[in-house]
Short mmCIF file of C-alpha atoms and ligand atoms in Angstrom, two decimals:
data_model
loop_
_atom_site.label_atom_id
_atom_site.label_comp_id
_atom_site.label_asym_id
_atom_site.label_seq_id
_atom_site.Cartn_x
_atom_site.Cartn_y
_atom_site.Cartn_z
CA MET A 23 174.55 132.80 58.81
CA VAL A 24 176.55 131.43 61.13
CA ALA A 25 176.59 132.75 64.61
CA ARG A 26 179.10 135.59 65.13
CA VAL A 27 182.27 134.22 67.12
CA ILE A 28 184.44 136.82 69.33
CA PRO A 29 187.61 135.46 70.23
CA VAL A 30 188.59 135.37 73.63
CA GLU A 31 192.16 136.68 75.23
CA PRO A 32 194.47 133.74 75.38
CA PHE A 33 194.20 131.67 79.12
CA ASP A 34 195.52 128.98 81.26
CA LEU A 35 192.22 127.66 82.68
CA VAL A 36 193.45 124.72 85.59
CA ILE A 37 190.42 122.44 85.90
CA PHE A 38 190.85 120.88 89.30
CA GLY A 39 188.41 117.73 89.84
CA GLY A 40 189.88 117.72 85.78
CA THR A 41 189.07 113.84 85.76
CA GLY A 42 185.48 114.15 87.48
CA ASP A 43 182.20 113.31 86.02
CA LEU A 44 181.36 117.04 85.47
CA ALA A 45 184.57 117.72 83.72
CA ARG A 46 184.18 114.76 81.60
CA ARG A 47 180.85 115.40 80.59
CA LYS A 48 180.29 119.08 80.55
CA ILE A 49 183.23 121.28 80.83
CA LEU A 50 185.64 119.43 78.41
CA PRO A 51 183.05 119.11 75.61
CA GLY A 52 181.72 122.41 76.18
CA LEU A 53 185.30 123.36 75.76
CA PHE A 54 185.84 121.53 72.73
CA ARG A 55 183.33 122.94 71.23
CA ARG A 56 184.14 126.57 71.77
CA PHE A 57 187.62 125.74 70.00
CA LEU A 58 185.89 124.22 66.68
CA SER A 59 183.56 127.55 66.75
CA GLY A 60 187.18 129.37 66.81
CA GLN A 61 186.49 131.08 70.07
CA MET A 62 189.95 129.70 71.73
CA PRO A 63 193.18 131.57 70.87
CA GLU A 64 196.47 129.26 69.60
CA ASP A 65 198.56 129.50 72.75
CA SER A 66 195.53 128.94 75.38
CA ARG A 67 195.51 126.01 77.50
CA ILE A 68 193.50 123.74 79.46
CA ILE A 69 195.32 122.09 82.13
CA GLY A 70 193.78 118.98 84.44
CA ALA A 71 194.72 118.85 87.73
CA ALA A 72 192.80 116.01 90.06
CA ARG A 73 194.14 113.06 92.36
CA SER A 74 194.24 110.39 89.73
CA ASP A 75 198.13 109.39 89.01
CA ILE A 76 198.29 109.72 85.17
CA ASP A 77 200.28 112.40 82.64
CA SER A 78 199.12 114.36 79.87
CA ALA A 79 199.32 111.68 77.60
CA GLY A 80 197.32 109.86 79.62
CA TYR A 81 194.88 113.00 80.17
CA ARG A 82 194.41 113.30 76.26
CA VAL A 83 193.30 109.89 76.31
CA MET A 84 190.99 109.76 78.17
CA ILE A 85 189.17 113.54 77.27
CA LYS A 86 189.33 112.25 73.50
CA GLU A 87 187.08 109.32 74.71
CA ALA A 88 185.04 111.77 77.01
CA ILE A 89 184.53 113.94 74.11
CA ALA A 90 183.44 111.08 72.09
CA GLU A 91 180.73 109.70 74.20
CA PHE A 92 179.32 113.49 75.41
CA GLY A 93 180.74 115.64 72.76
CA GLY A 94 178.07 115.41 70.60
CA GLU A 95 178.52 115.35 66.14
CA GLU A 96 181.49 116.76 66.29
CA LYS A 97 183.03 113.45 67.31
CA SER A 98 183.98 112.65 63.81
CA GLU A 99 186.20 115.53 63.23
CA THR A 100 189.30 113.69 64.42
CA LYS A 101 191.52 116.48 63.27
CA ALA A 102 190.24 119.11 65.00
CA ILE A 103 190.25 116.79 68.22
CA ALA A 104 194.11 116.38 67.60
CA LYS A 105 194.61 119.82 67.91
CA PHE A 106 192.56 120.57 70.79
CA LEU A 107 193.79 117.54 72.93
CA ASP A 108 197.42 119.79 71.87
CA ARG A 109 196.08 122.05 74.80
CA LEU A 110 195.66 119.52 77.36
CA GLU A 111 198.46 119.25 80.02
CA TYR A 112 197.50 117.47 83.08
CA VAL A 113 199.31 118.15 86.94
CA PRO A 114 198.39 114.99 89.44
CA VAL A 115 197.35 117.30 92.55
CA ASP A 116 196.82 117.01 96.25
CA ALA A 117 194.17 119.34 96.92
CA ARG A 118 194.76 118.66 100.74
CA GLY A 119 198.40 117.99 100.74
CA GLU A 120 201.44 119.60 98.98
CA GLY A 121 201.64 117.41 96.06
CA GLY A 122 201.97 118.38 92.70
CA TRP A 123 201.65 122.40 93.64
CA SER A 124 205.41 123.13 92.68
CA GLU A 125 204.53 121.62 89.48
CA LEU A 126 201.52 122.81 88.59
CA ALA A 127 203.27 126.53 89.98
CA ALA A 128 205.30 125.99 87.10
CA LEU A 129 203.48 125.49 84.15
CA VAL A 130 200.11 128.23 85.05
CA ARG A 131 201.80 131.12 82.91
CA SER A 132 201.43 134.49 84.31
CA ASP A 133 201.24 136.70 80.84
CA VAL A 134 197.88 135.06 80.31
CA ILE A 135 194.38 135.36 81.61
CA ARG A 136 194.68 132.45 84.59
CA ALA A 137 191.17 131.06 85.51
CA PHE A 138 190.72 128.00 88.08
CA TYR A 139 187.67 125.99 88.24
CA PHE A 140 186.91 124.36 91.23
CA SER A 141 185.10 121.15 89.49
CA VAL A 142 185.50 119.35 92.95
CA GLY A 143 182.90 118.90 95.88
CA PRO A 144 183.17 122.14 98.26
CA GLY A 145 184.61 120.62 100.96
CA LEU A 146 188.35 121.48 98.98
CA PHE A 147 187.80 124.95 98.11
CA GLY A 148 189.02 126.26 101.61
CA ASP A 149 192.11 124.72 100.50
CA LEU A 150 192.91 124.78 96.86
CA ALA A 151 191.40 128.91 97.38
CA GLU A 152 194.81 128.70 100.23
CA ARG A 153 197.35 126.85 97.86
CA LEU A 154 196.62 128.87 94.86
CA HIS A 155 197.83 131.61 97.31
CA SER A 156 200.56 130.18 98.95
CA TYR A 157 202.21 128.95 95.79
CA LYS A 158 201.51 132.43 94.03
CA ILE A 159 199.84 130.52 91.16
CA ALA A 160 196.82 132.93 91.27
CA ASP A 161 197.01 136.90 91.40
CA ARG A 162 194.99 139.70 91.84
CA ASP A 163 193.52 138.98 87.96
CA SER A 164 192.67 135.41 88.14
CA ARG A 165 189.29 134.11 88.65
CA ILE A 166 188.25 130.92 90.46
CA VAL A 167 184.68 129.07 89.28
CA VAL A 168 182.86 127.34 91.87
CA GLU A 169 179.89 124.77 91.37
CA LYS A 170 176.90 123.65 93.25
CA PRO A 171 176.40 123.34 95.82
CA PHE A 172 177.31 126.55 97.54
CA GLY A 173 176.71 125.70 101.15
CA ARG A 174 173.78 123.73 102.63
CA ASP A 175 172.17 126.55 104.51
CA LEU A 176 173.05 129.95 105.28
CA ALA A 177 175.85 129.39 108.26
CA SER A 178 177.49 126.65 105.50
CA ALA A 179 177.13 129.47 102.58
CA GLN A 180 178.54 132.09 105.00
CA GLU A 181 181.47 129.65 105.87
CA LEU A 182 182.59 129.31 102.28
CA ASN A 183 181.89 132.97 101.07
CA GLU A 184 184.56 133.90 103.75
CA THR A 185 186.57 131.07 103.26
CA LEU A 186 187.12 132.38 99.52
CA ALA A 187 187.03 135.71 100.82
CA GLU A 188 190.27 134.97 102.29
CA HIS A 189 192.46 135.17 99.03
CA PHE A 190 189.88 136.08 96.71
CA LYS A 191 187.83 139.61 95.70
CA GLU A 192 184.23 138.86 95.02
CA ASP A 193 184.98 140.25 91.55
CA GLN A 194 187.11 137.20 90.88
CA ILE A 195 184.29 134.48 92.33
CA TYR A 196 182.25 133.21 89.95
CA ARG A 197 179.68 130.85 91.12
CA ILE A 198 178.11 128.73 88.67
CA ASP A 199 174.33 128.51 88.05
CA HIS A 200 174.06 126.78 84.77
CA TYR A 201 170.69 127.95 84.47
CA LEU A 202 171.54 131.13 83.77
CA GLY A 203 173.75 130.34 80.53
CA LYS A 204 171.06 128.95 78.96
CA GLU A 205 169.98 131.49 75.73
CA THR A 206 166.63 131.29 76.35
CA VAL A 207 166.96 132.76 80.24
CA GLN A 208 169.29 135.40 78.67
CA ASN A 209 166.35 135.87 75.33
CA LEU A 210 164.01 136.13 78.07
CA MET A 211 166.24 139.30 79.71
CA ALA A 212 166.21 139.96 75.96
CA VAL A 213 162.14 140.41 75.29
CA ARG A 214 161.80 142.00 78.64
CA PHE A 215 164.00 144.65 78.58
CA GLY A 216 164.42 145.45 74.18
CA ASN A 217 161.10 145.43 73.28
CA VAL A 218 158.33 147.93 73.97
CA LEU A 219 155.05 145.37 74.17
CA PHE A 220 156.26 143.42 77.44
CA GLU A 221 157.01 145.34 80.33
CA PRO A 222 154.15 147.70 80.42
CA LEU A 223 152.04 144.71 81.11
CA TRP A 224 154.81 142.84 83.25
CA ASN A 225 152.98 143.80 86.89
CA ASN A 226 150.19 142.90 88.75
CA HIS A 227 147.84 145.06 86.48
CA TYR A 228 147.66 142.70 83.89
CA VAL A 229 149.68 139.12 85.13
CA ASP A 230 147.10 136.61 87.21
CA HIS A 231 150.20 134.27 87.72
CA ILE A 232 153.43 133.16 86.82
CA GLN A 233 154.49 129.45 86.72
CA ILE A 234 158.25 128.19 86.60
CA THR A 235 158.11 124.37 86.22
CA VAL A 236 161.32 122.32 85.70
CA ALA A 237 160.59 118.26 85.49
CA GLU A 238 163.31 115.69 85.18
CA THR A 239 162.26 111.91 83.53
CA VAL A 240 165.34 110.57 85.72
CA ASP A 241 165.24 109.50 89.02
CA VAL A 242 168.03 109.58 91.82
CA GLY A 243 169.58 106.17 90.71
CA GLY A 244 173.00 105.88 92.23
CA ARG A 245 173.04 109.24 93.55
CA GLY A 246 170.57 108.46 96.23
CA ALA A 247 172.88 108.76 99.34
CA TYR A 248 174.22 111.56 97.94
CA TYR A 249 171.02 113.02 96.74
CA ASP A 250 169.25 112.16 100.05
CA LYS A 251 171.21 114.97 102.02
CA SER A 252 169.60 117.04 99.91
CA GLY A 253 166.52 117.25 98.71
CA ALA A 254 164.40 119.00 95.81
CA MET A 255 164.58 122.30 97.48
CA ARG A 256 168.16 122.38 98.53
CA ASP A 257 169.36 120.76 94.98
CA MET A 258 167.02 122.50 92.52
CA VAL A 259 164.70 125.27 94.08
CA GLN A 260 167.16 127.31 96.02
CA ASN A 261 169.52 127.74 93.05
CA HIS A 262 167.54 126.88 89.59
CA LEU A 263 163.71 127.96 90.56
CA MET A 264 164.94 130.86 92.35
CA GLN A 265 167.70 132.57 89.73
CA LEU A 266 164.68 131.94 86.77
CA LEU A 267 162.16 133.88 88.94
CA CYS A 268 164.45 136.48 90.46
CA LEU A 269 164.99 137.13 86.31
CA ILE A 270 161.23 136.75 85.59
CA ALA A 271 160.82 139.21 88.48
CA MET A 272 163.16 141.86 88.68
CA GLU A 273 162.75 145.45 87.74
CA PRO A 274 164.81 146.62 85.26
CA PRO A 275 168.35 147.11 85.55
CA SER A 276 170.09 150.27 84.51
CA GLN A 277 172.09 148.65 81.92
CA PHE A 278 173.43 145.16 81.40
CA GLY A 279 176.41 145.11 84.00
CA ALA A 280 176.95 142.43 86.68
CA ASP A 281 176.58 144.56 90.09
CA ALA A 282 173.24 146.31 88.33
CA VAL A 283 171.55 143.08 87.14
CA ARG A 284 172.53 141.39 90.21
CA ASP A 285 171.53 144.21 92.37
CA GLU A 286 167.56 144.06 91.35
CA LYS A 287 168.05 139.94 91.40
CA LEU A 288 169.02 140.29 95.41
CA LYS A 289 166.02 142.61 96.04
CA VAL A 290 163.49 139.80 94.20
CA ILE A 291 164.79 137.55 96.71
CA ARG A 292 164.83 140.10 99.72
CA ALA A 293 160.91 140.43 98.91
CA LEU A 294 160.16 137.25 98.85
CA GLU A 295 157.84 136.53 101.85
CA PRO A 296 157.80 133.48 104.19
CA VAL A 297 156.10 131.07 102.39
CA GLU A 298 153.07 129.28 104.35
CA PRO A 299 153.10 125.30 105.12
CA HIS A 300 149.98 124.54 103.57
CA HIS A 301 151.57 126.47 100.21
CA ILE A 302 154.15 123.46 100.11
CA VAL A 303 153.76 120.34 99.01
CA ARG A 304 156.30 117.91 99.02
CA GLY A 305 156.46 114.39 97.34
CA GLN A 306 158.82 111.21 97.26
CA TYR A 307 158.25 108.83 93.48
CA GLU A 308 157.30 105.09 94.51
CA ALA A 309 158.23 102.29 92.84
CA GLY A 310 157.46 101.90 89.20
CA GLU A 311 156.65 98.24 87.27
CA ASP A 312 160.40 97.87 86.71
CA SER A 313 161.82 100.96 88.79
CA LYS A 314 163.20 100.95 92.32
CA SER A 315 161.24 103.75 94.87
CA TYR A 316 163.31 106.90 96.06
CA ARG A 317 163.45 105.52 99.29
CA GLU A 318 165.06 102.21 97.73
CA HIS A 319 167.39 104.43 96.18
CA ALA A 320 168.04 106.14 99.25
CA GLU A 321 168.80 103.36 100.58
CA ASN A 322 166.89 104.81 103.53
CA PRO A 323 163.58 103.10 104.00
CA ARG A 324 162.73 106.21 106.65
CA SER A 325 163.97 108.44 104.17
CA PHE A 326 161.91 112.13 104.16
CA THR A 327 163.42 113.57 101.41
CA GLU A 328 161.60 115.06 98.54
CA SER A 329 161.92 114.52 95.15
CA PHE A 330 159.58 116.88 93.92
CA ILE A 331 158.17 120.31 95.51
CA ALA A 332 155.14 122.14 94.39
CA MET A 333 154.96 126.02 96.29
CA LYS A 334 153.69 128.59 95.31
CA CYS A 335 155.27 131.83 96.80
CA HIS A 336 154.01 135.71 96.86
CA ILE A 337 156.58 138.39 96.23
CA SER A 338 156.07 141.54 98.52
CA ASN A 339 156.35 144.48 96.34
CA TRP A 340 154.06 147.38 94.25
CA ARG A 341 155.02 145.25 91.07
CA TRP A 342 153.46 142.08 92.31
CA ALA A 343 151.68 142.28 94.75
CA GLY A 344 149.19 139.65 94.44
CA VAL A 345 150.29 137.65 92.23
CA PRO A 346 151.24 134.34 92.93
CA PHE A 347 154.43 132.23 91.84
CA TYR A 348 154.10 128.62 91.24
CA MET A 349 156.78 126.87 91.12
CA ARG A 350 157.53 123.08 90.76
CA THR A 351 160.64 121.08 90.53
CA GLY A 352 160.41 116.93 90.68
CA LYS A 353 162.55 113.51 89.37
CA ALA A 354 160.85 110.66 88.06
CA MET A 355 158.16 113.15 86.19
CA SER A 356 156.33 112.30 82.93
CA GLU A 357 158.47 114.49 80.76
CA ARG A 358 161.62 116.24 80.75
CA VAL A 359 160.61 119.94 80.42
CA SER A 360 161.99 123.20 82.21
CA GLU A 361 159.20 125.72 81.72
CA ILE A 362 158.53 129.35 82.70
CA THR A 363 155.09 130.32 81.93
CA VAL A 364 153.55 134.25 82.46
CA VAL A 365 149.38 133.46 82.47
CA PHE A 366 148.46 137.39 81.86
CA LYS A 367 144.46 137.99 83.13
CA ASP A 368 141.30 137.67 81.15
CA LEU A 369 139.55 140.25 79.75
CA GLY A 370 137.14 142.00 81.94
CA HIS A 371 134.41 141.79 79.19
CA SER A 372 133.57 139.71 75.93
CA ILE A 373 132.45 141.58 72.67
CA PHE A 374 131.63 138.47 70.86
CA GLU A 375 128.60 137.04 71.59
CA GLU A 376 128.90 133.23 70.29
CA ASP A 377 132.70 133.19 72.31
CA ASP A 378 131.66 131.96 75.61
CA LYS A 379 135.19 130.72 76.25
CA ARG A 380 138.30 133.00 79.07
CA HIS A 381 141.19 133.55 76.60
CA ARG A 382 144.39 134.28 77.80
CA ASN A 383 147.36 135.31 76.22
CA ILE A 384 150.67 133.05 77.59
CA LEU A 385 153.43 133.59 77.36
CA SER A 386 155.78 130.67 77.78
CA ILE A 387 159.94 130.47 78.16
CA ARG A 388 161.25 127.20 77.53
CA LEU A 389 164.38 126.60 78.39
CA GLN A 390 164.23 122.65 77.18
CA PRO A 391 163.80 120.82 75.17
CA ASN A 392 163.81 122.69 71.94
CA GLU A 393 164.59 126.15 73.68
CA GLY A 394 162.16 129.52 72.65
CA MET A 395 159.59 131.22 73.29
CA ASP A 396 155.75 131.58 72.45
CA LEU A 397 152.85 133.84 73.15
CA GLN A 398 149.62 132.75 72.62
CA VAL A 399 147.15 134.99 71.52
CA THR A 400 143.38 134.55 70.57
CA ILE A 401 142.39 135.03 66.79
CA LYS A 402 139.22 134.77 64.92
CA GLU A 403 138.46 131.08 64.38
CA PRO A 404 138.76 130.52 60.42
CA GLY A 405 136.07 130.15 58.60
CA PRO A 406 132.13 130.98 58.51
CA GLY A 407 129.94 130.57 61.04
CA GLY A 408 130.13 134.03 63.04
CA MET A 409 132.92 135.33 65.18
CA ARG A 410 134.21 132.49 67.16
CA LEU A 411 137.21 132.89 68.69
CA ILE A 412 140.84 130.43 69.11
CA ASP A 413 144.18 130.43 70.95
CA VAL A 414 147.09 130.02 68.78
CA PRO A 415 150.66 130.51 69.26
CA LEU A 416 152.99 132.99 67.74
CA ASP A 417 155.67 131.01 68.14
CA MET A 418 159.31 132.24 68.58
CA THR A 419 161.15 129.45 68.56
CA PHE A 420 164.76 129.89 67.75
CA ALA A 421 165.82 127.78 65.40
CA GLU A 422 163.04 128.37 63.22
CA ALA A 423 163.25 132.16 63.06
CA LEU A 424 167.48 132.32 62.97
CA GLY A 425 168.02 129.42 60.46
CA ASP A 426 172.02 128.09 61.04
CA GLU A 427 172.79 131.06 63.24
CA ALA A 428 170.79 129.36 66.05
CA GLU A 429 173.03 126.00 64.92
CA ASP A 430 176.07 126.97 66.60
CA VAL A 431 174.77 128.62 69.83
CA PRO A 432 176.97 127.66 72.54
CA ASP A 433 175.45 125.45 75.52
CA ALA A 434 175.23 127.01 79.10
CA TYR A 435 178.77 125.51 80.03
CA GLU A 436 180.61 126.68 77.05
CA ARG A 437 179.08 130.47 77.65
CA LEU A 438 179.37 130.59 81.15
CA ILE A 439 183.02 129.30 80.79
CA MET A 440 184.04 132.10 78.36
CA ASP A 441 182.41 134.69 80.41
CA VAL A 442 184.59 133.80 83.20
CA ILE A 443 188.01 134.17 80.86
CA ARG A 444 185.92 137.79 79.52
CA GLY A 445 185.77 138.46 83.27
CA ASN A 446 182.08 139.19 82.56
CA GLN A 447 180.00 138.05 85.95
CA THR A 448 176.50 139.11 84.89
CA LEU A 449 175.29 135.36 84.38
CA PHE A 450 177.05 134.43 87.90
CA MET A 451 175.83 134.43 91.14
CA ARG A 452 177.12 136.90 94.03
CA GLY A 453 178.24 135.74 97.35
CA ASP A 454 175.10 137.67 98.98
CA GLU A 455 172.28 136.53 96.71
CA VAL A 456 173.42 133.01 97.55
CA GLU A 457 173.12 133.76 100.75
CA ALA A 458 169.45 135.88 100.94
CA ALA A 459 168.27 132.84 98.87
CA TRP A 460 169.83 130.45 101.86
CA LYS A 461 168.05 132.70 104.23
CA TRP A 462 164.48 132.13 102.70
CA THR A 463 164.75 128.42 102.30
CA ASP A 464 166.61 127.49 105.54
CA PRO A 465 162.90 128.36 107.83
CA ILE A 466 161.21 126.28 105.38
CA ILE A 467 163.74 122.98 105.81
CA GLN A 468 163.99 123.78 109.23
CA GLY A 469 160.00 123.51 109.41
CA TRP A 470 159.75 120.51 107.60
CA GLU A 471 162.43 119.06 109.95
CA ALA A 472 161.04 120.15 112.95
CA ARG A 473 157.57 118.94 112.27
CA ASN A 474 158.74 115.73 110.83
CA ASP A 475 157.44 116.44 107.38
CA VAL A 476 156.30 113.39 105.83
CA PRO A 477 156.61 114.17 101.86
CA LYS A 478 153.28 112.75 99.74
CA THR A 479 154.45 109.83 97.73
CA TYR A 480 153.49 110.00 93.67
CA GLU A 481 153.65 107.50 90.71
CA PRO A 482 157.09 107.65 88.26
CA GLY A 483 156.20 108.67 85.12
CA SER A 484 153.05 111.18 86.71
CA SER A 485 153.27 114.74 87.30
CA GLY A 486 154.10 114.63 91.11
CA PRO A 487 151.69 114.34 93.76
CA GLU A 488 147.69 114.71 93.72
CA ASP A 489 148.16 117.41 95.99
CA ALA A 490 150.62 119.43 94.13
CA MET A 491 147.53 119.97 91.87
CA LEU A 492 145.31 121.00 94.72
CA LEU A 493 147.71 123.22 95.21
CA ILE A 494 146.75 125.36 92.01
CA HIS A 495 143.32 124.33 91.51
CA ARG A 496 142.03 125.33 95.36
CA ASP A 497 143.16 128.81 93.49
CA GLY A 498 140.92 128.55 90.08
CA ARG A 499 144.13 127.45 88.49
CA LYS A 500 145.87 124.61 86.43
CA TRP A 501 149.21 123.54 85.63
CA ARG A 502 149.89 123.78 82.42
CA GLU A 503 150.41 120.32 80.90
CA ILE A 504 154.27 119.21 80.90
CA LYS A 505 154.87 118.37 77.37
CA GLY A 506 158.04 117.15 76.01
P1 LIG B 3 183.66 113.66 90.78
O1 LIG B 3 183.30 112.61 91.81
O2 LIG B 3 183.30 112.62 89.27
O3 LIG B 3 184.99 114.06 90.54
C1 LIG B 3 185.81 114.24 91.49
C2 LIG B 3 186.97 115.20 91.30
O4 LIG B 3 187.78 115.78 92.04
C3 LIG B 3 187.95 114.04 90.50
O5 LIG B 3 188.47 114.96 89.12
C4 LIG B 3 189.13 113.56 91.93
O6 LIG B 3 190.14 113.45 91.04
C5 LIG B 3 189.22 115.14 92.37
N1 LIG B 3 189.50 115.00 93.81
C6 LIG B 3 188.84 114.59 94.77
N2 LIG B 3 189.41 115.03 95.88
C7 LIG B 3 190.65 115.60 95.30
C8 LIG B 3 191.64 115.93 96.19
N3 LIG B 3 191.96 115.92 97.84
N4 LIG B 3 192.58 116.65 95.60
C9 LIG B 3 192.50 116.93 94.29
N5 LIG B 3 191.45 116.56 93.69
C10 LIG B 3 190.40 115.97 94.13
O7 LIG B 3 182.38 114.91 90.98
P2 LIG B 3 181.48 115.66 89.84
O8 LIG B 3 180.79 115.09 89.62
O9 LIG B 3 182.58 115.62 88.78
O10 LIG B 3 181.68 116.67 90.90
C11 LIG B 3 182.43 118.00 91.18
C12 LIG B 3 181.67 118.95 91.91
O11 LIG B 3 180.71 119.88 90.61
C13 LIG B 3 181.15 118.41 93.32
O12 LIG B 3 181.06 119.37 93.56
C14 LIG B 3 179.39 118.56 92.51
O13 LIG B 3 178.66 118.62 93.39
C15 LIG B 3 179.55 119.67 91.32
N6 LIG B 3 178.33 119.27 90.18
C16 LIG B 3 178.60 118.00 89.56
C17 LIG B 3 177.73 118.21 88.83
C18 LIG B 3 177.41 116.84 87.85
O14 LIG B 3 176.85 116.83 86.63
N7 LIG B 3 178.60 116.16 87.75
C19 LIG B 3 176.58 118.93 88.24
C20 LIG B 3 176.85 120.16 89.01
C21 LIG B 3 177.65 120.32 90.00
#
């Protein structure tokens, strides 16, 4: 059985920055896969709009190459590619000037859903919003999609929100965090709120602590100069890790609707306690045998920007009082892994005399690689010799449980773009959420800047600086092994 596909309404999707890296690597190959699955109606179109001076034919060639490079196995389906490319148009547009806007206005239809993907730097958001309005290309029903980074602090995020609000209402603005589009992230909500088993245990009576790890093997490479202005806190924690934290910690919403879910996420962010400086470890990777150090990549020998961060946080509410949330993320680490782990408390008393180990139930939710979940449970070790216990995983990996149905699961970008067309904002960040997240991270970053905080070094291909281990060891706990 293949995953059920419900076609969306016909649409015109304009991708500003349609020739850029994100459009070629993620957005267009993702749209192609949705086209293949039958989700894109016959008369829907994708219109690339960017600075490059090419025509629609040139754009189709560019996107054909992009699909061949980044589209995965579908590259052999030449007939399907040709049909998909027929849906593509291109208009050279200058976001800051008037060039191309009248042509775009003539092309975009008013009797279909209109969506505008701002796949450009945030410095252009205001110009695009203004011109979409003045050229009457967008109306009250149109949607805009904006990419991270959404600001670099509270003040700039507020400014961006105000700029967009001049021409678009909040229910038209889709702030993408692609982590929210992952199948497992939604499954986390299904598991929490669709089963009787988990929710009664989901609190400080039964949960010892929670870990969130997003480890990347890649270093900052050629993006060093850009990354150096941001660092792991702005690039990963303020958005992706905090969103995961919200989903794991939020109260059950009254229904699975956009505002009900986002209201609950916002409450989590607002309940986050300020983090003590000694509960944060920042790191920078050193040079490897044949790889450059962070500072060499950043081309800044005195850079204090972190390429790794580990922190211990607390949420001040009844459910989570006293439960530490350990988060870490970094570049140039040993494996590429994104995982949330809920470690339950151990039993206060064991009736099995032969067994002297501490056994724990551990629920791990794997976002990548191999999306899935497993629950560690304790059973009897098979065979004679008394009641010795072992811990085994109850594997809930979707690919095995669901067979073919799991194969056609859309990736995060595909799913989120289709949600935009459907008008479903549940998996997008609301403006007040983004601002609340900056409000929590700003004082932390300002503290480092005021103290000239120097990150600890770590070896590339490791699990981060030694101090990150101590951060959790001091509490008598340990990080989950980073295993790909
Ligand atoms: P890019 O530099 O590869 O592409 C930028 C695009 O914007 C190009 O198509 C260019 O023609 C267009 N553009 C630039 N100035 C313009 C102007 N004045 N008028 C019209 N078009 C103009 O950038 P990218 O990597 O594709 O990233 C786009 C946005 O997405 C950025 O905000 C980035 O931070 C964000 N983002 C990118 C990635 C990624 O993987 N590349 C991931 C997450 C977020």
